[in-house]
mmCIF file of C-alpha atoms in Angstrom:
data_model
loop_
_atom_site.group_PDB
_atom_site.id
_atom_site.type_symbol
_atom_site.label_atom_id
_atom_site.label_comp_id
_atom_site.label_asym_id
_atom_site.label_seq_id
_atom_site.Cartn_x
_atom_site.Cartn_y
_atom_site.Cartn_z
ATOM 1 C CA UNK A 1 0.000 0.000 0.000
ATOM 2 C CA UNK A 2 1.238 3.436 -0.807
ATOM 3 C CA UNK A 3 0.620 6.958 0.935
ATOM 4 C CA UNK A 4 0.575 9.953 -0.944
ATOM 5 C CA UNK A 5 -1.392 13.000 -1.885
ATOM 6 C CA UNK A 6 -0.926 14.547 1.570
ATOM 7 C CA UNK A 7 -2.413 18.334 2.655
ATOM 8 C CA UNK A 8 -0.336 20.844 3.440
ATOM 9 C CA UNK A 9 -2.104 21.049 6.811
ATOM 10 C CA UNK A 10 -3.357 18.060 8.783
ATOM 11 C CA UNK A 11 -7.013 17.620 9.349
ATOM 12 C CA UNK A 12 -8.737 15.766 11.982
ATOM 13 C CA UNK A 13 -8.063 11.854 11.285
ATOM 14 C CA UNK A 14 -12.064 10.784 10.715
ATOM 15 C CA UNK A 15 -12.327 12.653 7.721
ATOM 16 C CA UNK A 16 -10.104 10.516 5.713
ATOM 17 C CA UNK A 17 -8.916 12.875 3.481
ATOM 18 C CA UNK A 18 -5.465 14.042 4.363
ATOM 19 C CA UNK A 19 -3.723 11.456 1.963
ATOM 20 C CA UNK A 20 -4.689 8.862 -0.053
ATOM 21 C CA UNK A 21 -3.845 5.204 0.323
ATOM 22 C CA UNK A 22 -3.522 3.091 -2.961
ATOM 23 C CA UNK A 23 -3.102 -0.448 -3.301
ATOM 24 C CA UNK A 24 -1.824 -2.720 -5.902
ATOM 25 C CA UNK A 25 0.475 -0.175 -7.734
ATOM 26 C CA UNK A 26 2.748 -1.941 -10.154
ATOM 27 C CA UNK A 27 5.869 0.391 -10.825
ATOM 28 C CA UNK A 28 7.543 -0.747 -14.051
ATOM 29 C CA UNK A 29 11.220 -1.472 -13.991
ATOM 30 C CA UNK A 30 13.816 -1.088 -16.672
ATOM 31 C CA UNK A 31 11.948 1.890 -18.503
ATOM 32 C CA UNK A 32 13.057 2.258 -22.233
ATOM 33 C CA UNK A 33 12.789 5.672 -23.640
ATOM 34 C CA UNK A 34 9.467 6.924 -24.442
ATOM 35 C CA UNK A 35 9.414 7.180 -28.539
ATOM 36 C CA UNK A 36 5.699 7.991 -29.520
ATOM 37 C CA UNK A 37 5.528 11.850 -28.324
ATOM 38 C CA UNK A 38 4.633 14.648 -30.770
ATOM 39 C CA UNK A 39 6.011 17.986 -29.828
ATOM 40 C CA UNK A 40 4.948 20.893 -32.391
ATOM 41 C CA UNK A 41 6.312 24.677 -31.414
ATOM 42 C CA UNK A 42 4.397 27.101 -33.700
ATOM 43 C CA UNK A 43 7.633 29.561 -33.382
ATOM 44 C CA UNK A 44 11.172 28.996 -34.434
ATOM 45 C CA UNK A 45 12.280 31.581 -31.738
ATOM 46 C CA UNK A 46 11.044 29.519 -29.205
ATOM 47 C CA UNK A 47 13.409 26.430 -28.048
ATOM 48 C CA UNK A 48 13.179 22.884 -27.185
ATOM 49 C CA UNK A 49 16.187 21.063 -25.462
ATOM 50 C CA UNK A 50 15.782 17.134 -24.619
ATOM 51 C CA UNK A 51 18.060 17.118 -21.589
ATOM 52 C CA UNK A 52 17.848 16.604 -17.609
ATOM 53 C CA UNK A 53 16.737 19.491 -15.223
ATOM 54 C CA UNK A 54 15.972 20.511 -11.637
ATOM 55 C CA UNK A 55 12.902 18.713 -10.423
ATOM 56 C CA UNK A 56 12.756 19.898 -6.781
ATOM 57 C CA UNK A 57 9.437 19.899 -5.894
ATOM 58 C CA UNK A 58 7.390 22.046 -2.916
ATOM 59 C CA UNK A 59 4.895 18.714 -2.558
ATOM 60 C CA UNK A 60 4.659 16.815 -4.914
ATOM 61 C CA UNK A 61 2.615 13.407 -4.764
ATOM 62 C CA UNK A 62 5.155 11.637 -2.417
ATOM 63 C CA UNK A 63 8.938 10.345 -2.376
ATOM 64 C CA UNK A 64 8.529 7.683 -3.871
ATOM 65 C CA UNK A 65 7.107 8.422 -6.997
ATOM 66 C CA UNK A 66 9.394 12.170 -7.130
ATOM 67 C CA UNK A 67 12.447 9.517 -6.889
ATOM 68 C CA UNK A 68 10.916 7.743 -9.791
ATOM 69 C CA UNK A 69 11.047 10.963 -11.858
ATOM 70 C CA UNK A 70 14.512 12.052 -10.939
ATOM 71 C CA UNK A 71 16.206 8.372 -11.384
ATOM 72 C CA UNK A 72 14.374 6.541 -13.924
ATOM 73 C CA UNK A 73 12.470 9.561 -16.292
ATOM 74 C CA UNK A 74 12.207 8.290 -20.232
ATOM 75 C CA UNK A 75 11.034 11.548 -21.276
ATOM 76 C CA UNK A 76 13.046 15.012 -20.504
ATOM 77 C CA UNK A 77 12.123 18.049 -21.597
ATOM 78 C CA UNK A 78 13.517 21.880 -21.010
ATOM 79 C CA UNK A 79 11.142 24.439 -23.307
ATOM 80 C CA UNK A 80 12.165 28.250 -23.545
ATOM 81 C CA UNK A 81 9.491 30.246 -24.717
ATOM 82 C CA UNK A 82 11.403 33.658 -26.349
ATOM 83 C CA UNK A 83 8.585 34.585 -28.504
ATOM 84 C CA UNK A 84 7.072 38.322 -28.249
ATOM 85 C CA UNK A 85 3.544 36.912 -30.282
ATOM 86 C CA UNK A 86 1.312 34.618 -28.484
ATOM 87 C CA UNK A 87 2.010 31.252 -30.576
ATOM 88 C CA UNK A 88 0.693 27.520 -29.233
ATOM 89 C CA UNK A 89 2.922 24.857 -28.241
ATOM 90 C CA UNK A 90 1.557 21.238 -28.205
ATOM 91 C CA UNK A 91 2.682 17.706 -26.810
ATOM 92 C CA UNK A 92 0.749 14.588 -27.627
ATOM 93 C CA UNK A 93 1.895 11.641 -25.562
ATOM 94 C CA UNK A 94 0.533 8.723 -27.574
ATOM 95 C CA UNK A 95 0.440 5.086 -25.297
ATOM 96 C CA UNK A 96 1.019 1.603 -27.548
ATOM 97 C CA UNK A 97 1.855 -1.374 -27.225
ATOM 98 C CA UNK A 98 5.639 -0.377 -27.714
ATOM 99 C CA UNK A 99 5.283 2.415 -25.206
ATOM 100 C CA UNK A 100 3.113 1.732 -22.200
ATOM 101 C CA UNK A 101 5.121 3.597 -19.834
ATOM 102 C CA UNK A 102 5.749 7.129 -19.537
ATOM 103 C CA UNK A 103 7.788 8.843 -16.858
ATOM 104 C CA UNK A 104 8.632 12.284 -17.575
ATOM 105 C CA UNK A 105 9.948 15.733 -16.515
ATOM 106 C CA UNK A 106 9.138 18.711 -18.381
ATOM 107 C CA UNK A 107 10.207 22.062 -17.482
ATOM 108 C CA UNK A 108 8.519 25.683 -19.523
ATOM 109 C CA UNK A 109 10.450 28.895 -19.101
ATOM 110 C CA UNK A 110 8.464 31.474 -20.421
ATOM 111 C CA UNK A 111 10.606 34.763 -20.463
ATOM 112 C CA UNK A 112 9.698 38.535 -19.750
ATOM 113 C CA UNK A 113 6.745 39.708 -21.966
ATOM 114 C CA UNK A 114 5.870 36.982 -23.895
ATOM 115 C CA UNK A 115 2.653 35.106 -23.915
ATOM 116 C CA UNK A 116 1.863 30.830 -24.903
ATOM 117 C CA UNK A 117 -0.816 28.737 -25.517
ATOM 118 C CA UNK A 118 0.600 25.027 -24.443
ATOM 119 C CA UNK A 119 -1.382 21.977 -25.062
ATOM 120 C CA UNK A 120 -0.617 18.962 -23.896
ATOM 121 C CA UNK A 121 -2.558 15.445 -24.303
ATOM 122 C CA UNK A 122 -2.350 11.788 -22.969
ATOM 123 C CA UNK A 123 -3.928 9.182 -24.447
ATOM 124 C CA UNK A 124 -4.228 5.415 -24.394
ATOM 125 C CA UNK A 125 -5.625 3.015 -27.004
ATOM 126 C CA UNK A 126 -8.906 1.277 -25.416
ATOM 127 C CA UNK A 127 -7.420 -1.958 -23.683
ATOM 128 C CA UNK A 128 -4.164 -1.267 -23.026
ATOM 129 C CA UNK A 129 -2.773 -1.278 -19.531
ATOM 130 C CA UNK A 130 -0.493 1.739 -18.723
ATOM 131 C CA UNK A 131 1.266 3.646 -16.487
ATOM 132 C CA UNK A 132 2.085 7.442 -16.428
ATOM 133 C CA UNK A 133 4.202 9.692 -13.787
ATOM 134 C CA UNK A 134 5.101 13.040 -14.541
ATOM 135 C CA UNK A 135 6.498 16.068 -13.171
ATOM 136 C CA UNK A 136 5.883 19.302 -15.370
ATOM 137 C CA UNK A 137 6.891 22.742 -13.841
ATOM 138 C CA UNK A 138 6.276 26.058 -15.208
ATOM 139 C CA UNK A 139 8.175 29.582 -14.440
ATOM 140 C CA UNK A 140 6.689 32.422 -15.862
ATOM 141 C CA UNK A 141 8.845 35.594 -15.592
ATOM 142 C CA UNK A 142 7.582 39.294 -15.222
ATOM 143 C CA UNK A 143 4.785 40.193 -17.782
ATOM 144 C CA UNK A 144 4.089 36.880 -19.017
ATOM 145 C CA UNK A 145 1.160 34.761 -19.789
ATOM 146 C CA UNK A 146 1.452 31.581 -20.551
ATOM 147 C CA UNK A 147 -2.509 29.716 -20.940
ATOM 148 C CA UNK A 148 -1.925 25.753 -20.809
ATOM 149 C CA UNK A 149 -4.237 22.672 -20.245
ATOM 150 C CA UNK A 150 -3.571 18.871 -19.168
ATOM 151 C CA UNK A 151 -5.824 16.551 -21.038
ATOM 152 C CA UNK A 152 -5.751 12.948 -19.775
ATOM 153 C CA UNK A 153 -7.412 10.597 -21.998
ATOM 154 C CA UNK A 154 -6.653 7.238 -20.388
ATOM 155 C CA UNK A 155 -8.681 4.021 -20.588
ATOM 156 C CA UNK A 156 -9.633 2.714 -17.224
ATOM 157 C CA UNK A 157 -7.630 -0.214 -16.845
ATOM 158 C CA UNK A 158 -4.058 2.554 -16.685
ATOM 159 C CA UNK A 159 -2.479 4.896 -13.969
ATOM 160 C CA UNK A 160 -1.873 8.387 -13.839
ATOM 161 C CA UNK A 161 -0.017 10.327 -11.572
ATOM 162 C CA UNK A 162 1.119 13.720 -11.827
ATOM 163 C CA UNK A 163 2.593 16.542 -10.116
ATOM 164 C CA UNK A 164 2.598 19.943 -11.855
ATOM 165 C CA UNK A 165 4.374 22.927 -9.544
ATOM 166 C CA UNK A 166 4.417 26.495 -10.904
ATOM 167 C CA UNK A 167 6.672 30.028 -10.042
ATOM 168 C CA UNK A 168 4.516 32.949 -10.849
ATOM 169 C CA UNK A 169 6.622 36.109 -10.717
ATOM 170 C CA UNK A 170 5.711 40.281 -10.780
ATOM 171 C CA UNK A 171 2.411 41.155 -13.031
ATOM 172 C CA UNK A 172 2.994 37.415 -14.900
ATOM 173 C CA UNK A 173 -0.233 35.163 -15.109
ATOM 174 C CA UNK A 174 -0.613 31.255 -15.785
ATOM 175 C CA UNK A 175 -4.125 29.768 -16.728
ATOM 176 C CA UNK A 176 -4.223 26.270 -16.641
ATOM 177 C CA UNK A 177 -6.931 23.685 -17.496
ATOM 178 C CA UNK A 178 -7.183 20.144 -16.466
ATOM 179 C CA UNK A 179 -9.403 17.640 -17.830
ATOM 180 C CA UNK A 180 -8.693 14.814 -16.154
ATOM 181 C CA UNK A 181 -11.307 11.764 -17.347
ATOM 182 C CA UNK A 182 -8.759 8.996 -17.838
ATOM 183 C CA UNK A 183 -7.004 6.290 -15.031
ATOM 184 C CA UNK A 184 -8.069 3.291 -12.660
ATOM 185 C CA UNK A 185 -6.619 5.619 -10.549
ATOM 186 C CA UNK A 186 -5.784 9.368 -11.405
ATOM 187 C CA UNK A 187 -3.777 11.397 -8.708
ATOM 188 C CA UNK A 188 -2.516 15.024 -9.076
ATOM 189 C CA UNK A 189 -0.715 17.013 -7.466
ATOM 190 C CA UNK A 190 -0.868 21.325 -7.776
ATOM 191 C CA UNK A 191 1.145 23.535 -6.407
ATOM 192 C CA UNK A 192 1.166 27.295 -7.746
ATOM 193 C CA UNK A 193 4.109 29.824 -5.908
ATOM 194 C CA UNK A 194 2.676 32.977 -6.816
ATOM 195 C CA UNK A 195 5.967 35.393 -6.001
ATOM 196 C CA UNK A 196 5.415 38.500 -7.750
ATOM 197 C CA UNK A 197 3.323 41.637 -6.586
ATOM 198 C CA UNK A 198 0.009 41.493 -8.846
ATOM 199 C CA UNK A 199 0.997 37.980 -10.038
ATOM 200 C CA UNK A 200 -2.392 35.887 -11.686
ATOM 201 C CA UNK A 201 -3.411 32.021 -11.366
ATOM 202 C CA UNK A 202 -6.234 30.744 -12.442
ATOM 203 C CA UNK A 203 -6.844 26.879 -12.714
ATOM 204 C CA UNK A 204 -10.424 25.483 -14.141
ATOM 205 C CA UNK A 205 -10.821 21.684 -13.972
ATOM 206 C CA UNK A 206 -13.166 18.790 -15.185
ATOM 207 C CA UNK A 207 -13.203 15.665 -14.228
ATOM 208 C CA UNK A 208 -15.581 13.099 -15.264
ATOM 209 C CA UNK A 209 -15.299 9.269 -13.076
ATOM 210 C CA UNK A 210 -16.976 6.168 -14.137
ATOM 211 C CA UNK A 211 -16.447 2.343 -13.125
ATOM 212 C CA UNK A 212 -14.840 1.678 -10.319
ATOM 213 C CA UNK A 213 -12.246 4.586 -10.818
ATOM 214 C CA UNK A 214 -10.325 6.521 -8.074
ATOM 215 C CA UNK A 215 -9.388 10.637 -8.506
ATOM 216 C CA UNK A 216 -7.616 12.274 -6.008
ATOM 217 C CA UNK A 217 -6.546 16.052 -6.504
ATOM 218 C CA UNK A 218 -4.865 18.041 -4.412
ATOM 219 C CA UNK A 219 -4.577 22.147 -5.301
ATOM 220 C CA UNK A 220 -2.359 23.768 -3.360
ATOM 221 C CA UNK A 221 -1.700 28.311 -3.987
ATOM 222 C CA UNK A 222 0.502 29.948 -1.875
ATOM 223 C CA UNK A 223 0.000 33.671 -2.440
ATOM 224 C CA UNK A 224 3.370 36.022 -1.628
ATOM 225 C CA UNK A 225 3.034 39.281 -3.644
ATOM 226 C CA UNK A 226 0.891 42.144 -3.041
ATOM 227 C CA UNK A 227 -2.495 42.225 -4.922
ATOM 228 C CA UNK A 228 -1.902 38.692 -6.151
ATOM 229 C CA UNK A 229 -4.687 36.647 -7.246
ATOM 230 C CA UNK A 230 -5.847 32.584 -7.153
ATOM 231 C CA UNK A 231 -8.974 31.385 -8.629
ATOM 232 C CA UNK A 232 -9.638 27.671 -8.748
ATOM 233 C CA UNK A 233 -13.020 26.192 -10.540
ATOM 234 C CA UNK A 234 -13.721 22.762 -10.548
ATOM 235 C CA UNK A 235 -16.494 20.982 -11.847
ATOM 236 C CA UNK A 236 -17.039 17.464 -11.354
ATOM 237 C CA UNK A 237 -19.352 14.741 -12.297
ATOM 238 C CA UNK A 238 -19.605 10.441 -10.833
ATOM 239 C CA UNK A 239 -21.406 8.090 -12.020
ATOM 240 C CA UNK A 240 -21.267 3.788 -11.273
ATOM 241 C CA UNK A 241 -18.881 3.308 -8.211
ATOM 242 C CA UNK A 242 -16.331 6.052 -9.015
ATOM 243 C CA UNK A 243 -14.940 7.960 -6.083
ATOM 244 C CA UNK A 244 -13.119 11.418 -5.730
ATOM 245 C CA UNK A 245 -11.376 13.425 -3.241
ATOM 246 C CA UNK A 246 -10.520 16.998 -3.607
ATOM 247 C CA UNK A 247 -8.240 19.028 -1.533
ATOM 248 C CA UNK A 248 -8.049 22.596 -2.366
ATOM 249 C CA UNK A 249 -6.235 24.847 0.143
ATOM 250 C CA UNK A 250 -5.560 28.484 -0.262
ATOM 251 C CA UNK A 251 -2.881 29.743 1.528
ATOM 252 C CA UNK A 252 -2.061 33.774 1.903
ATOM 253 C CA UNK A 253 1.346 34.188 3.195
ATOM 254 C CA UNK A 254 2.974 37.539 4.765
ATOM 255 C CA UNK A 255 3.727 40.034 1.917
ATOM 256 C CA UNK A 256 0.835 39.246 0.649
ATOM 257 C CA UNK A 257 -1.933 42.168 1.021
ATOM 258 C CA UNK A 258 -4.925 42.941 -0.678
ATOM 259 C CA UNK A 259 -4.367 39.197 -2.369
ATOM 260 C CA UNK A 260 -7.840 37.636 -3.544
ATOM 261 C CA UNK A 261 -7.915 33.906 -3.429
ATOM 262 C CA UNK A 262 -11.409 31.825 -4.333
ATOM 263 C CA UNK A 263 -12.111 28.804 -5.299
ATOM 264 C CA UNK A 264 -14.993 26.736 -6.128
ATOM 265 C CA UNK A 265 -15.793 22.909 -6.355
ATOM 266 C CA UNK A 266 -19.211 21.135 -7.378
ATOM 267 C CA UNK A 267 -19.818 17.454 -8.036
ATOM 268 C CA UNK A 268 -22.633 16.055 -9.475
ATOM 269 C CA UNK A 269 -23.505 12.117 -8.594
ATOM 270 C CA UNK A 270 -24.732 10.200 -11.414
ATOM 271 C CA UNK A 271 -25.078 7.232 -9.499
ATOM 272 C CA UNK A 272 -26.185 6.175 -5.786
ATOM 273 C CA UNK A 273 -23.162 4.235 -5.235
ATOM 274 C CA UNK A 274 -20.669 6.928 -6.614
ATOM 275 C CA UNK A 275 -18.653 8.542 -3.348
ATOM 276 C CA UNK A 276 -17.440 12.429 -3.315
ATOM 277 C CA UNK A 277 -15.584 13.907 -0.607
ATOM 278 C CA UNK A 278 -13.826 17.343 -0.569
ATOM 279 C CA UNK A 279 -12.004 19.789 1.539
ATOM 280 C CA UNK A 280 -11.622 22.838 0.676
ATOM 281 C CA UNK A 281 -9.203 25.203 3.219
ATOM 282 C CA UNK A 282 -8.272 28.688 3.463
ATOM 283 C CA UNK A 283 -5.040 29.673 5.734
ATOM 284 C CA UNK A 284 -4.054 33.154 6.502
ATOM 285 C CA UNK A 285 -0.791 34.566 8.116
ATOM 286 C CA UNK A 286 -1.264 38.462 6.207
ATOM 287 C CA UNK A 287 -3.793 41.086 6.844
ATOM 288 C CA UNK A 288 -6.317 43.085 4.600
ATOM 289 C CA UNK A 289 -6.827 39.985 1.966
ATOM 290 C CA UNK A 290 -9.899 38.309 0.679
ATOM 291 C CA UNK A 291 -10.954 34.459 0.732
ATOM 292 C CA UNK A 292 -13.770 32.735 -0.793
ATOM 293 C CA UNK A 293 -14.367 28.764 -0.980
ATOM 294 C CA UNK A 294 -17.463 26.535 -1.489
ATOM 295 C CA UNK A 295 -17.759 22.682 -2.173
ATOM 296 C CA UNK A 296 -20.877 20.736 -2.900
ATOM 297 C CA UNK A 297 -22.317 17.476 -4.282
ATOM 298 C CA UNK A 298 -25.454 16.405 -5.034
ATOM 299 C CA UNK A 299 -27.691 14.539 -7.859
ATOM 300 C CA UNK A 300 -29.321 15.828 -10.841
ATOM 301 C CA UNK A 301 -32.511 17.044 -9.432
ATOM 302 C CA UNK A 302 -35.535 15.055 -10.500
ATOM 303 C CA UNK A 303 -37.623 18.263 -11.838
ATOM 304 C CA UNK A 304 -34.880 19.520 -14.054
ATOM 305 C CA UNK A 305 -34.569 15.872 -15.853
ATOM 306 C CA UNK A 306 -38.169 15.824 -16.384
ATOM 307 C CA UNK A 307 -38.024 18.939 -17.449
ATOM 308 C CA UNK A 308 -35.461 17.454 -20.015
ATOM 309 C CA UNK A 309 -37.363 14.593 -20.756
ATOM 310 C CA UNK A 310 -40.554 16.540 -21.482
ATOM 311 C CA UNK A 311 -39.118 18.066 -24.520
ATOM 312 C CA UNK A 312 -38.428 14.397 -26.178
ATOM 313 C CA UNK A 313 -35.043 13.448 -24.668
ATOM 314 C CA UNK A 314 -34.568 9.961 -23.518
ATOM 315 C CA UNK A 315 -33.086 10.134 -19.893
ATOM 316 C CA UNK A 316 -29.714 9.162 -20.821
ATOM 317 C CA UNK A 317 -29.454 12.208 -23.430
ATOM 318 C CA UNK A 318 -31.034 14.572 -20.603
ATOM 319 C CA UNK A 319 -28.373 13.372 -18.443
ATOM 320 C CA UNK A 320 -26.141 14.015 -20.558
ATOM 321 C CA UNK A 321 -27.104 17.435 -21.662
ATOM 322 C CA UNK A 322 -27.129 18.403 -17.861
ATOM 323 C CA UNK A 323 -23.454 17.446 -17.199
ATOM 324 C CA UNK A 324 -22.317 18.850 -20.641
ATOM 325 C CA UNK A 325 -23.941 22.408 -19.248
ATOM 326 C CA UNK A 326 -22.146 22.360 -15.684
ATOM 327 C CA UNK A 327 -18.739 22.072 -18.124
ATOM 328 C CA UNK A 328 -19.892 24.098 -20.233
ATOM 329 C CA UNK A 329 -18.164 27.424 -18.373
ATOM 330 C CA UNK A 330 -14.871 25.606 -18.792
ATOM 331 C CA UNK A 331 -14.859 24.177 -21.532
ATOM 332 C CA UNK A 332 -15.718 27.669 -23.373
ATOM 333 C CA UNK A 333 -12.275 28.584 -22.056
ATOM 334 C CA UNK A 334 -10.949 26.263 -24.456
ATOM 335 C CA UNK A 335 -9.962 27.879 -27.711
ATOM 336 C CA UNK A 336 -8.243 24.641 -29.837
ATOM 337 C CA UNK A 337 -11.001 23.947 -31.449
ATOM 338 C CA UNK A 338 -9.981 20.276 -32.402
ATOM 339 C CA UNK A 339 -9.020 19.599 -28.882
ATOM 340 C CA UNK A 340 -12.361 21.082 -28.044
ATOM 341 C CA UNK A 341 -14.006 18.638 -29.968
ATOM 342 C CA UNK A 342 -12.350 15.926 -29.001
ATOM 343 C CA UNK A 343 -12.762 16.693 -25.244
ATOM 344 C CA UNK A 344 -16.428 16.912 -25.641
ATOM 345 C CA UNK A 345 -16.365 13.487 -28.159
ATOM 346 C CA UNK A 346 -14.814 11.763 -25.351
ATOM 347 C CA UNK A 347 -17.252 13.144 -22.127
ATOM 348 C CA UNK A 348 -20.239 12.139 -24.261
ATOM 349 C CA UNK A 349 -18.769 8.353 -24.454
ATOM 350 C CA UNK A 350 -17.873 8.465 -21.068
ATOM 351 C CA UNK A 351 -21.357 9.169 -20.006
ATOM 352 C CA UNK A 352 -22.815 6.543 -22.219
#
């Protein structure tokens, strides 16, 4: 059994949420390189190097699998982003039978005033059994923006683990997106240093469970500069016996005045044996700041599916219409259209 996942700040015991314990974990051994990754940089000032870098991590999802990353990755990347115009980056990870095991450690450097749109994917074929443990860190420097999403794609029967750490210095801003819909079990790990005075991070998630799969996410912002901002929305939905716990704490550190922090988390149940449990936290060690959560879970309610239903939908396609319209926020966010697509393909066979 392994331990990982913890909060920054112990809770009391009975909730059973400060870690997570996960059985049955095969680690692979004697990893060969990775070889079925696309990596596509719109602009030729920008620069990709395929070598080893720091991977020090704030949390991460534990020592053991950090150790993994830093002895045994077979899949380095170091990406400089030089470019003044606001060009897209993207990295497909493509699992086969050839390469069913991906351990990697990315690093993005996005310099003083320039601005990214970074997209990248993980995807399995239907059957195959997989594993996937990453560490990708991000350092945006004063003035930038640099707009990214995760997409996991992974069957059911694979596991995904991943720790993703960013440095958010002086009027810079990182949006991320998660969709994280893939994995027998699916843990990640968040961790967002916002450094600079007036420094931005918002983070928008969906995940969708089904089966007998396990997600645990843990957010973690620690805000430092003055006027510095967190938002985190996440929008959830369960259905069969999938479970999920969400940690999402808040944290606004000395230095840190007139910082805004919020963040948001709704699941909907799909299913009477599908489990949710969340804790959202907000710690405090500054004055004159501001700090909003909420959590909550709940079924579709019975009047707004016959509501559905009235106008000709089966129950099935009302369901599905509901869950696509809590994403819907998000998902608007999204501006590759393809991916879009694709991401909204892949909830609607998810929910089938």
């Amino acid at each position: 059994m392994i331990k990982l996942n913890e909060t920054p700040l112990r809770t009391a015991r009975n909730f059973n949420i400060n870690n997570i314990k996960i059985e049955d974990i095969e680690f692979p051994e004697n990893i060969k390189k990775f070889n079925n990754a696309n990596l596509y940089l719109e602009s030729s000032k920008d620069k990709a190097e395929f070598l080893k870098h720091d991977t020090t991590l704030t949390y991460g999802l534990s020592e053991t699998f950090y150790k993994q990353v830093t002895n045994n990755s077979n899949y380095e990347l170091k990406i400089d982003i030089n470019s003044k115009m606001k060009n897209s980056i993207t990295l497909d990870f493509n699992f086969d039978e050839n390469n069913t095991n991906l351990v990697e450690n990315i690093y993005i450097h996005a310099m003083e005033n320039t601005k990214s749109n970074i997209a990248i994917k993980y995807k399995t074929p239907e059957n195959l059994k997989c594993f996937h443990n990453g560490i990708i860190k991000i350092k945006a420097e004063k003035n930038s923006e640099v707009n990214i999403i995760f997409v996991n794609f992974l069957n059911t029967n694979s596991n995904n683990f991943l720790s993703i750490e960013n440095e958010i210095l002086e009027d810079a801003k990182i949006n991320s997106t998660i969709i994280d819909m893939g994995g027998k079990n699916s843990i990640s790990n968040y961790y967002s240093n916002i450094v600079g005075n007036r420094a931005d991070n918002k983070l928008n998630t969906i995940y969708l469970g089904k089966e007998n799969q396990i997600f645990d996410l843990n957010y973690i912002a620690e805000l430092k500069g003055e006027k510095s901002n967190v938002n985190f929305e996440i929008q959830g939905a369960l259905k069969d016996n999938s479970k999920k716990h969400f940690k999402g704490t808040i944290n606004f550190k000395r230095g840190a005045k007139k910082a805004t922090g919020n963040e948001n988390e709704a699941c909907m149940l799909l299913s009477n044996t599908a489990r949710s449990l969340s804790l959202p936290m907000l710690l405090c060690s500054e004055e004159d700041v501001e700090g909003n959560h909420s959590t909550s879970s709940g079924k579709i309610g019975d009047k707004e599916l016959f509501y559905i239903m009235s106008r000709g939908f089966d129950e099935k396609s009302a369901m599905k219409l509901i869950v696509r319209a809590k994403f819907n926020k998000i998902l608007e966010t999204i501006k590759l259209q393809e991916l879009k697509n694709e991401i909204l393909y892949d909830i609607d066979k998810r929910l089938d």
